[in-house]
CSV table of C-alpha atoms in Angstrom, one decimal:
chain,number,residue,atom,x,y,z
A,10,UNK,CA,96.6,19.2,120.1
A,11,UNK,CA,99.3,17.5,122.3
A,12,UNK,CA,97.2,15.0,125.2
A,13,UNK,CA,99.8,13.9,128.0
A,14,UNK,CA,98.5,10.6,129.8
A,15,UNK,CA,99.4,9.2,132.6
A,16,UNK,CA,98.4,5.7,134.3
A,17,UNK,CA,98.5,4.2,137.1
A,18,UNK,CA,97.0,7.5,138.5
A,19,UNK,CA,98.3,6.2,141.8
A,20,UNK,CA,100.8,3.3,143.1
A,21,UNK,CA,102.3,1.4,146.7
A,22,UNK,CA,105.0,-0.9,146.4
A,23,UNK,CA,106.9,-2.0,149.4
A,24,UNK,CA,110.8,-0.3,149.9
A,25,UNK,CA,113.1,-1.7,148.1
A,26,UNK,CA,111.3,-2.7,144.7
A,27,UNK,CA,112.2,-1.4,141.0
A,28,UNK,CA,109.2,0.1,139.7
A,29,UNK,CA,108.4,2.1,136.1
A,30,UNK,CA,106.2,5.3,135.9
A,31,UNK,CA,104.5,5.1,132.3
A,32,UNK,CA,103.5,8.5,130.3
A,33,UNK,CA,101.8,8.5,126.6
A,34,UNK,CA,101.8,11.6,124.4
A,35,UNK,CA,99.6,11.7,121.6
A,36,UNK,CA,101.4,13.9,118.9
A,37,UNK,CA,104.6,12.2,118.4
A,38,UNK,CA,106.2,15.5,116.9
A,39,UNK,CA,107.1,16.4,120.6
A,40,UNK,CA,110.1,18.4,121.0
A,41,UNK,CA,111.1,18.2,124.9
A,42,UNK,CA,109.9,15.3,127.6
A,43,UNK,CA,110.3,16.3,130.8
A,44,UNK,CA,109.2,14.3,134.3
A,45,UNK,CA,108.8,16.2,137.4
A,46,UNK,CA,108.4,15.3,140.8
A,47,UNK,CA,105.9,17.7,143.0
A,48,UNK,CA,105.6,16.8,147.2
A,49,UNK,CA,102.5,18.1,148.8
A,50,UNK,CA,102.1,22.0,149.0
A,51,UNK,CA,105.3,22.2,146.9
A,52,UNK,CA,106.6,23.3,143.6
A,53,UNK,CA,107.7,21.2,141.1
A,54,UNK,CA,110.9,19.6,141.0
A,55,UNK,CA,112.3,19.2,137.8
A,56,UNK,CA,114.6,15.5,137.4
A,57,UNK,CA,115.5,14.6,133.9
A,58,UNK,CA,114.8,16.5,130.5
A,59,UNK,CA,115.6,14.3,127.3
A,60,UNK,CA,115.4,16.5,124.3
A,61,UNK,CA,113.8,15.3,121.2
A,62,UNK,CA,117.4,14.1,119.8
A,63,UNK,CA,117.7,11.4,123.0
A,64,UNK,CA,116.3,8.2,124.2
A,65,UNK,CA,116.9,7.9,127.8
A,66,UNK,CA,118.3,10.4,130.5
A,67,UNK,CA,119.9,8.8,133.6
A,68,UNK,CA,119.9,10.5,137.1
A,69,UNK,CA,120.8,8.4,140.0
A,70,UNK,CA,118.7,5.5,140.5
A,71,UNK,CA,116.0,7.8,138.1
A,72,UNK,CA,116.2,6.4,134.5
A,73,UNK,CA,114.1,7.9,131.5
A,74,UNK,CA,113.6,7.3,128.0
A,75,UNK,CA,111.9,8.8,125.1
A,76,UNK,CA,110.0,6.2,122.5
A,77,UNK,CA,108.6,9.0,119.8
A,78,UNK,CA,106.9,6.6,117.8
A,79,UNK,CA,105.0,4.8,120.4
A,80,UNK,CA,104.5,7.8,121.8
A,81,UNK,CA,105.5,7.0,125.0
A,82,UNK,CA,107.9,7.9,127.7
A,83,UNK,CA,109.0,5.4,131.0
A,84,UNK,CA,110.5,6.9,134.6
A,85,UNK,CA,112.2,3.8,135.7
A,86,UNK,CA,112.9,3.9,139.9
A,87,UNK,CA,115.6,1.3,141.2
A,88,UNK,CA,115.4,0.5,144.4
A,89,UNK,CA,113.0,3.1,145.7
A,90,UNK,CA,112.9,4.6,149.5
A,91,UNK,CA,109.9,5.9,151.2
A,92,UNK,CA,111.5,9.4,150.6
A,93,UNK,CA,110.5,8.7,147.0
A,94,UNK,CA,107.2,9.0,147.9
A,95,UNK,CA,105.4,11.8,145.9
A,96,UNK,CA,103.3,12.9,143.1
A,97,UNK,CA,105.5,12.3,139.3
A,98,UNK,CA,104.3,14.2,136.5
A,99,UNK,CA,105.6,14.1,133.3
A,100,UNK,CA,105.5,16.5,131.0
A,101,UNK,CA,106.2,18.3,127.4
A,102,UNK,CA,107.2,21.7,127.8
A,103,UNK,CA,107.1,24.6,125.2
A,104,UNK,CA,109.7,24.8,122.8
A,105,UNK,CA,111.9,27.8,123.7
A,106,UNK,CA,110.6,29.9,120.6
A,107,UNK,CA,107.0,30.2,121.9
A,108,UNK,CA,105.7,30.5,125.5
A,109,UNK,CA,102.9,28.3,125.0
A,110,UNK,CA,101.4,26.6,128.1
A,111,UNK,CA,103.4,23.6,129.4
A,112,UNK,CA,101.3,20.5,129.1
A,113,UNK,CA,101.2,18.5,131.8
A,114,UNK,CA,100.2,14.5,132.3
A,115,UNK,CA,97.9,14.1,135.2
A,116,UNK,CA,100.0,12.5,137.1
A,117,UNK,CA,100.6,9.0,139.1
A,118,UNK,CA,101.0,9.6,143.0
A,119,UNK,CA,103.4,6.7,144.3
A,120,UNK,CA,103.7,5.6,147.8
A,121,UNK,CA,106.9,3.5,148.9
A,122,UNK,CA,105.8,1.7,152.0
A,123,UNK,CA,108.3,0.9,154.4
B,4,UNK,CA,89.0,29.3,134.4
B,5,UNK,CA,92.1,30.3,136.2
B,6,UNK,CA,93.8,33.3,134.6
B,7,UNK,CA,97.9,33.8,135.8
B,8,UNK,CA,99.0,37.2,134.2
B,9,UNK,CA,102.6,38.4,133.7
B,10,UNK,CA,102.7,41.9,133.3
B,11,UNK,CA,105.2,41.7,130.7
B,12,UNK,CA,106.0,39.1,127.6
B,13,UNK,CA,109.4,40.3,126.4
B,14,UNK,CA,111.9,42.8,128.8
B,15,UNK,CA,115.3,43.9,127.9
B,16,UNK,CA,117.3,44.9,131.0
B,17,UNK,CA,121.0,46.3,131.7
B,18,UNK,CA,123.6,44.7,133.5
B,19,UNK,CA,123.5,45.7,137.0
B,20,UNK,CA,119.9,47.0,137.0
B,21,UNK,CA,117.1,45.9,139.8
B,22,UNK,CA,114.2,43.9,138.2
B,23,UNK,CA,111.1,43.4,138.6
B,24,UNK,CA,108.7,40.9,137.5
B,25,UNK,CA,105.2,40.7,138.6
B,26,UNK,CA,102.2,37.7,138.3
B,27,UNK,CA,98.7,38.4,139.0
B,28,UNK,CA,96.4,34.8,139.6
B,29,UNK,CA,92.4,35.6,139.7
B,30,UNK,CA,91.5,32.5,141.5
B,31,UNK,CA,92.2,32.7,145.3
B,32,UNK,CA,95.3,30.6,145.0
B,33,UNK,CA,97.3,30.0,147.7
B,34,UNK,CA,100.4,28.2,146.1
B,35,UNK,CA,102.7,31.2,143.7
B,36,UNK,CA,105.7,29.7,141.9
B,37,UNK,CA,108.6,31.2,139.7
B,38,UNK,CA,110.0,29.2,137.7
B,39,UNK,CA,112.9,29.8,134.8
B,40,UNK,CA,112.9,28.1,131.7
B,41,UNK,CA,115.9,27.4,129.4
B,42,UNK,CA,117.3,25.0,126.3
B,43,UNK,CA,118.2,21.8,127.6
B,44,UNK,CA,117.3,22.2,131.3
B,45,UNK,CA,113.7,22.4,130.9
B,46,UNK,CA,111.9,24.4,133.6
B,47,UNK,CA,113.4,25.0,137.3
B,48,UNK,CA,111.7,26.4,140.4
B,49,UNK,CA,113.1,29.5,141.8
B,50,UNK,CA,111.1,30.3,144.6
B,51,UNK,CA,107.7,29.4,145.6
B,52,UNK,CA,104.9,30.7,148.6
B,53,UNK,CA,102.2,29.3,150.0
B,54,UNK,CA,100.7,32.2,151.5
B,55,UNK,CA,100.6,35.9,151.9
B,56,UNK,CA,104.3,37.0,153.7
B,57,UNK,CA,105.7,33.2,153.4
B,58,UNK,CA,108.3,32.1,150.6
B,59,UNK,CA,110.5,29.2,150.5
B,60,UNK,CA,113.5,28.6,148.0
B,61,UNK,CA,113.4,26.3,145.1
B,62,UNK,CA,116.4,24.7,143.3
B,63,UNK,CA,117.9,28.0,142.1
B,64,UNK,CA,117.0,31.0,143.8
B,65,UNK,CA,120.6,32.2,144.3
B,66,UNK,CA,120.3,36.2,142.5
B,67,UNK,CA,116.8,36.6,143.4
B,68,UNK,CA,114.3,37.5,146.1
B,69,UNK,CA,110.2,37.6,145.5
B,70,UNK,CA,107.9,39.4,147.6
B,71,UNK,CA,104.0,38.1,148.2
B,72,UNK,CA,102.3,41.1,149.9
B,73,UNK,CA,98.7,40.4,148.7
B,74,UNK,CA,97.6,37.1,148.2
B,75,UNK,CA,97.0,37.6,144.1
B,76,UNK,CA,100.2,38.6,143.4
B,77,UNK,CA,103.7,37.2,143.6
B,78,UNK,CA,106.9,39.2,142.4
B,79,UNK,CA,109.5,37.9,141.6
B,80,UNK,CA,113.0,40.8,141.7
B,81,UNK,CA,116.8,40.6,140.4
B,82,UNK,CA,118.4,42.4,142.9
B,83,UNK,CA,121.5,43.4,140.3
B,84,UNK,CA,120.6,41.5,137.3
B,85,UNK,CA,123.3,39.6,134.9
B,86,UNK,CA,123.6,37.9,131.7
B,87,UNK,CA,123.2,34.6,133.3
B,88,UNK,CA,119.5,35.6,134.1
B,89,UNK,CA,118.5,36.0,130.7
B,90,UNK,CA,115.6,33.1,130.3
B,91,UNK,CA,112.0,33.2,129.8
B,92,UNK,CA,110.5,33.2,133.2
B,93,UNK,CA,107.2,31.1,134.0
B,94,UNK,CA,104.6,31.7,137.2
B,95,UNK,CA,102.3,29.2,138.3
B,96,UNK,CA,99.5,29.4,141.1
B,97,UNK,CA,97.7,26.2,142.5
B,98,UNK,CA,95.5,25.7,145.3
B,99,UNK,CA,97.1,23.6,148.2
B,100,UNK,CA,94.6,20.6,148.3
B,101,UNK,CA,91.9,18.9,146.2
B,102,UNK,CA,89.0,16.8,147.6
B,103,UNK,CA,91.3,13.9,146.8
B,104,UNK,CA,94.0,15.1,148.7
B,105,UNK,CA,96.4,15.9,145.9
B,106,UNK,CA,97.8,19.4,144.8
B,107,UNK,CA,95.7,20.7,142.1
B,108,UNK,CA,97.6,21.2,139.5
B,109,UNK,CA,99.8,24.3,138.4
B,110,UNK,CA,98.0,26.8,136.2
B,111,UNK,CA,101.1,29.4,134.3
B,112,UNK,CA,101.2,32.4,132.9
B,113,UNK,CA,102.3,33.0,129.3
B,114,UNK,CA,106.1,33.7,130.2
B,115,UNK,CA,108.4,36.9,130.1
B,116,UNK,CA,111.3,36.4,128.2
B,117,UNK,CA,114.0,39.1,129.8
B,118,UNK,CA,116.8,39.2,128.1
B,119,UNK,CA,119.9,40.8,130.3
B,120,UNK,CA,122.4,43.2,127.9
């Protein structure tokens, strides 16, 4: 049974600084990685996929990559803004053949302070 | 434990048709998402409420509407449905706020897959 972990569960850096997101996965036959980004009271924002056949996904300043053997994915921020502030959950989502329940990391909630 | 139902798991549709899709959440959530799920884009919020009469647009809700009348349920309607809405659709409910201040997080139902002919 797929575990999704995420640490720190919660982070402040000042504006301005690079900072990585870290996510662990414990079965490394994962098929999707996904990292979301959810703001208080809101849905979740979806902001890079990398499919099982990638490494890294690049939106932005958002960087990702994929590390099945270490069973381990990164969310790289460069330069971050307070505006970046919010809860980022990563994330394996059911393959498209099956509607199992997404599995969801627990989460690291990152303040950018000014 | 939290139970989201979608009244259906697999719907064929028409070109053209109105549909409906409907989530029921048994916990007394106020949060209701629709999301859509497809290869290589992963899951992407529709529309979302956070209470009974209130919606907000997600990322793609161009070709649908939703309706929250009750508080349980959320629906989620096509107007005039295509065959670029065929996906499996995903709800979710949450509760706005835990003790530690963070949204709880999303509990989803088991998906419809529509497919649009």
């Amino acid at each position: 049974k797929q575990e999704v972990t995420q640490i720190p569960a919660a982070l402040s850096v000042p504006e301005g600084e690079n900072l990585v997101l870290n996510c662990s996965f414990t079965d490394s036959a994962i098929y999707n990685l996904q990292w979301f980004r959810q703001d208080p009271g809101k849905g979740l924002t979806s902001l890079l996929l990398i499919q099982s056949s990638q490494r890294e996904q690049t939106s932005g300043r958002l960087n990702a990559s994929l590390d099945k053997s270490s069973g381990r994915s990164t969310l790289y921020i460069a330069a971050s803004q307070p505006g970046d502030s919010a809860t980022y959950l990563c994330a394996e989502p059911p393959g498209y053949s099956s509607a199992s329940k997404i599995i969801f990391g627990s989460g690291t909630r990152l303040s950018i302070r000014p | 434990d939290v139970k989201v139902t979608q009244s259906s798991r697999y719907l064929v549709k028409r070109t053209g048709e109105k549909v409906f899709l409907e989530c029921v959440q048994d916990m007394d959530h106020e949060n209701m998402f629709w999301y859509r799920q497809d290869p290589g884009l992963g899951l992407r919020l529709i529309y979302f409420s956070y209470d009974v009469k209130m919606k907000e647009k997600g990322d793609i809700p161009e070709g649908y509407s939703v309706s929250r009348e009750k508080k349980e349920r959320f629906s989620l309607i096509l107007e005039s449905a295509s065959t670029n809405q065929t996906s499996m659709y995903l709800c979710a409910s949450s509760s706005p706020l835990a003790p530690t201040g963070r949204d709880q997080p999303q509990h989803f139902g088991d998906g419809t897959r529509l497919s649009i002919l």
